[in-house]
Coordinates of N, CA, C and O in Angstrom, one line a residue:
M17 N -2.6 -2.7 1.9 CA -2.4 -3.0 3.5 C -3.1 -2.4 4.1 O -2.4 -0.8 3.5
K18 N -3.4 -2.5 5.0 CA -4.2 -0.9 6.0 C -3.2 -0.1 7.5 O -2.7 -0.7 7.8
Q19 N -3.9 1.2 6.6 CA -2.9 2.1 7.0 C -2.9 1.9 8.6 O -5.0 2.1 8.3
I20 N -2.0 2.3 9.7 CA -2.9 2.4 10.8 C -2.2 3.3 11.2 O -1.6 4.6 11.1
Q21 N -2.9 4.1 12.5 CA -3.5 5.3 13.2 C -2.7 5.2 14.8 O -3.2 4.1 15.3
L22 N -2.7 6.6 15.6 CA -2.7 6.5 16.7 C -3.5 5.4 17.2 O -3.2 5.0 18.7
N23 N -4.2 4.9 17.3 CA -6.1 4.9 17.7 C -6.2 3.9 17.0 O -7.3 3.4 17.7
S24 N -6.1 3.3 16.2 CA -5.5 2.2 15.1 C -6.1 1.4 16.4 O -5.1 0.9 17.7
P25 N -7.1 0.4 16.7 CA -6.7 -1.3 17.5 C -4.9 -2.0 17.6 O -5.3 -2.4 18.1
E26 N -5.0 -2.3 16.4 CA -3.7 -3.2 16.0 C -3.0 -1.8 17.3 O -1.5 -2.7 17.2
F27 N -2.2 -0.9 17.0 CA -1.5 0.1 17.6 C -1.1 -0.1 19.0 O -0.5 -0.1 19.8
N28 N -2.8 0.2 19.4 CA -3.1 -0.1 21.3 C -2.5 -1.4 21.2 O -2.5 -1.2 21.7
R29 N -3.1 -2.2 20.6 CA -2.8 -3.7 21.0 C -0.9 -3.8 20.7 O -0.6 -4.3 22.5
V30 N 0.0 -3.2 20.2 CA 1.5 -3.1 21.1 C 1.7 -2.7 22.1 O 2.5 -2.7 22.2
L31 N 0.9 -1.8 21.8 CA 1.1 -0.5 23.3 C 1.5 -0.9 24.1 O 2.4 -1.7 25.1
K32 N 0.4 -2.2 24.2 CA 0.0 -2.6 25.7 C 0.8 -3.9 25.7 O 1.6 -4.4 26.9
N33 N 1.7 -4.6 25.0 CA 1.9 -5.5 24.6 C 2.9 -4.8 25.4 O 4.5 -5.6 25.9
M34 N 3.8 -4.0 24.7 CA 4.9 -3.6 25.5 C 5.3 -2.7 27.0 O 5.8 -2.8 27.9
Q35 N 4.0 -1.9 26.8 CA 3.6 -2.3 28.7 C 3.2 -3.2 29.2 O 4.4 -3.0 30.3
L36 N 3.5 -4.5 29.0 CA 3.4 -5.3 30.1 C 5.1 -6.4 30.0 O 5.5 -6.7 31.2
E37 N 5.7 -5.8 29.3 CA 7.3 -6.0 29.4 C 8.1 -4.7 29.7 O 9.3 -4.3 30.0
N38 N 7.5 -3.7 30.6 CA 8.2 -2.3 30.8 C 9.1 -1.8 29.7 O 9.5 -1.0 30.0
L39 N 7.8 -1.4 28.5 CA 9.2 -0.6 27.5 C 7.5 0.3 26.8 O 6.5 0.4 27.2
Y40 N 7.8 1.1 26.9 CA 7.6 2.6 26.4 C 7.5 3.0 25.0 O 9.1 3.8 24.9
L41 N 6.9 4.2 24.4 CA 7.7 4.4 23.1 C 7.8 5.8 23.8 O 5.6 6.6 23.7
S42 N 7.9 7.3 23.7 CA 7.7 9.0 23.4 C 6.6 8.9 22.0 O 6.5 8.5 21.3
H43 N 5.7 10.0 21.9 CA 5.6 10.4 21.4 C 5.4 10.3 19.6 O 5.2 10.1 19.2
S44 N 6.3 10.9 19.9 CA 7.5 11.2 18.7 C 8.1 9.5 18.1 O 8.2 9.7 16.4
L45 N 8.2 8.9 18.8 CA 8.4 7.6 18.3 C 7.4 6.5 17.6 O 7.7 6.0 17.1
Q46 N 6.4 6.6 18.6 CA 5.3 6.4 18.4 C 4.9 6.8 16.8 O 4.4 5.6 15.8
Q47 N 4.7 7.8 16.5 CA 4.8 7.9 14.9 C 5.4 8.3 14.5 O 5.4 7.4 13.3
K48 N 7.3 8.0 14.3 CA 8.1 7.5 13.7 C 7.8 5.9 13.5 O 7.9 5.1 12.1
A49 N 7.0 5.0 14.6 CA 7.0 3.9 14.4 C 5.8 3.6 13.1 O 5.8 2.9 12.4
I50 N 4.4 4.4 13.6 CA 3.2 3.9 12.5 C 4.7 5.0 11.2 O 3.5 4.5 9.7
E51 N 4.9 5.7 10.6 CA 5.4 6.1 9.5 C 6.0 5.1 8.5 O 6.4 4.6 7.4
I52 N 6.7 4.4 9.3 CA 7.6 3.3 9.0 C 6.7 2.4 8.5 O 6.8 1.4 7.3
V53 N 5.6 1.4 9.4 CA 5.1 0.8 9.1 C 3.6 1.2 7.3 O 3.9 0.3 7.1
N54 N 3.7 2.0 7.5 CA 2.5 2.5 6.8 C 3.6 3.4 5.7 O 2.6 3.5 4.2
S55 N 5.1 2.8 5.7 CA 5.6 3.4 4.6 C 5.3 2.3 3.9 O 5.3 2.6 2.1
G56 N 4.9 1.5 3.4 CA 4.7 0.0 2.8 C 6.2 -1.0 2.1 O 6.1 -1.9 2.2
K57 N 7.6 -0.4 2.8 CA 8.3 -1.3 2.6 C 8.9 -2.1 3.8 O 7.9 -2.1 5.0
K58 N 9.8 -2.9 3.1 CA 9.9 -4.0 4.5 C 10.4 -3.6 5.9 O 11.2 -2.9 5.8
V59 N 10.4 -3.2 7.1 CA 10.8 -2.8 7.8 C 12.0 -3.9 8.5 O 12.0 -5.8 8.5
T60 N 13.8 -3.1 8.6 CA 14.7 -3.9 8.6 C 15.2 -2.6 9.7 O 15.0 -1.8 10.2
P61 N 16.0 -3.9 10.7 CA 17.1 -2.9 11.1 C 16.9 -1.7 11.4 O 17.2 -0.6 11.2
T62 N 18.2 -1.8 9.9 CA 18.4 -0.5 8.5 C 17.3 0.6 8.3 O 17.9 1.0 8.6
L63 N 16.1 0.2 8.4 CA 15.6 1.3 8.2 C 15.5 1.8 9.5 O 15.4 2.9 9.3
I64 N 15.0 0.8 10.1 CA 14.4 1.8 11.0 C 16.1 3.1 11.8 O 15.8 3.7 12.3
K65 N 17.5 1.9 12.0 CA 17.7 3.2 12.2 C 18.6 4.1 11.4 O 17.8 5.2 11.9
E66 N 17.9 4.6 10.7 CA 17.7 5.1 9.5 C 15.9 6.1 9.9 O 16.4 7.6 10.0
A67 N 15.6 5.6 10.0 CA 14.8 6.5 11.0 C 14.2 7.2 11.9 O 14.5 9.0 12.2
L68 N 15.3 6.7 12.1 CA 15.8 7.2 14.1 C 16.9 8.1 13.7 O 16.2 9.1 14.7
A69 N 17.6 8.3 13.0 CA 18.8 9.2 12.8 C 17.5 10.0 11.6 O 18.6 11.3 12.7
N70 N 17.5 9.8 10.6 CA 17.2 11.0 9.5 C 16.2 11.6 10.4 O 15.5 12.6 10.1
G71 N 15.1 11.0 11.1 CA 13.7 11.6 11.7 C 12.5 11.7 9.8 O 11.6 11.5 9.7
E72 N 13.1 10.3 9.2 CA 12.6 10.8 8.1 C 12.4 9.0 7.5 O 13.8 8.3 7.6
V73 N 10.9 8.4 6.7 CA 11.4 7.0 6.2 C 12.0 7.3 4.7 O 11.3 7.9 4.8
R74 N 12.5 7.0 4.4 CA 12.9 7.2 2.5 C 13.3 5.5 1.3 O 12.7 4.8 2.2

């Protein structure tokens, strides 16, 4: 799977869709979201909670 970055068109599309819903991510949360997606692991609520609590993806 293609690795995404902060300036990738795919990530910018997600941010734009979030803005349409009046939702925003801080820069640190954007970095964590990219780390989760690029980890290659299946994205689950548990994985997201762990990443936010621990600051890393295991």
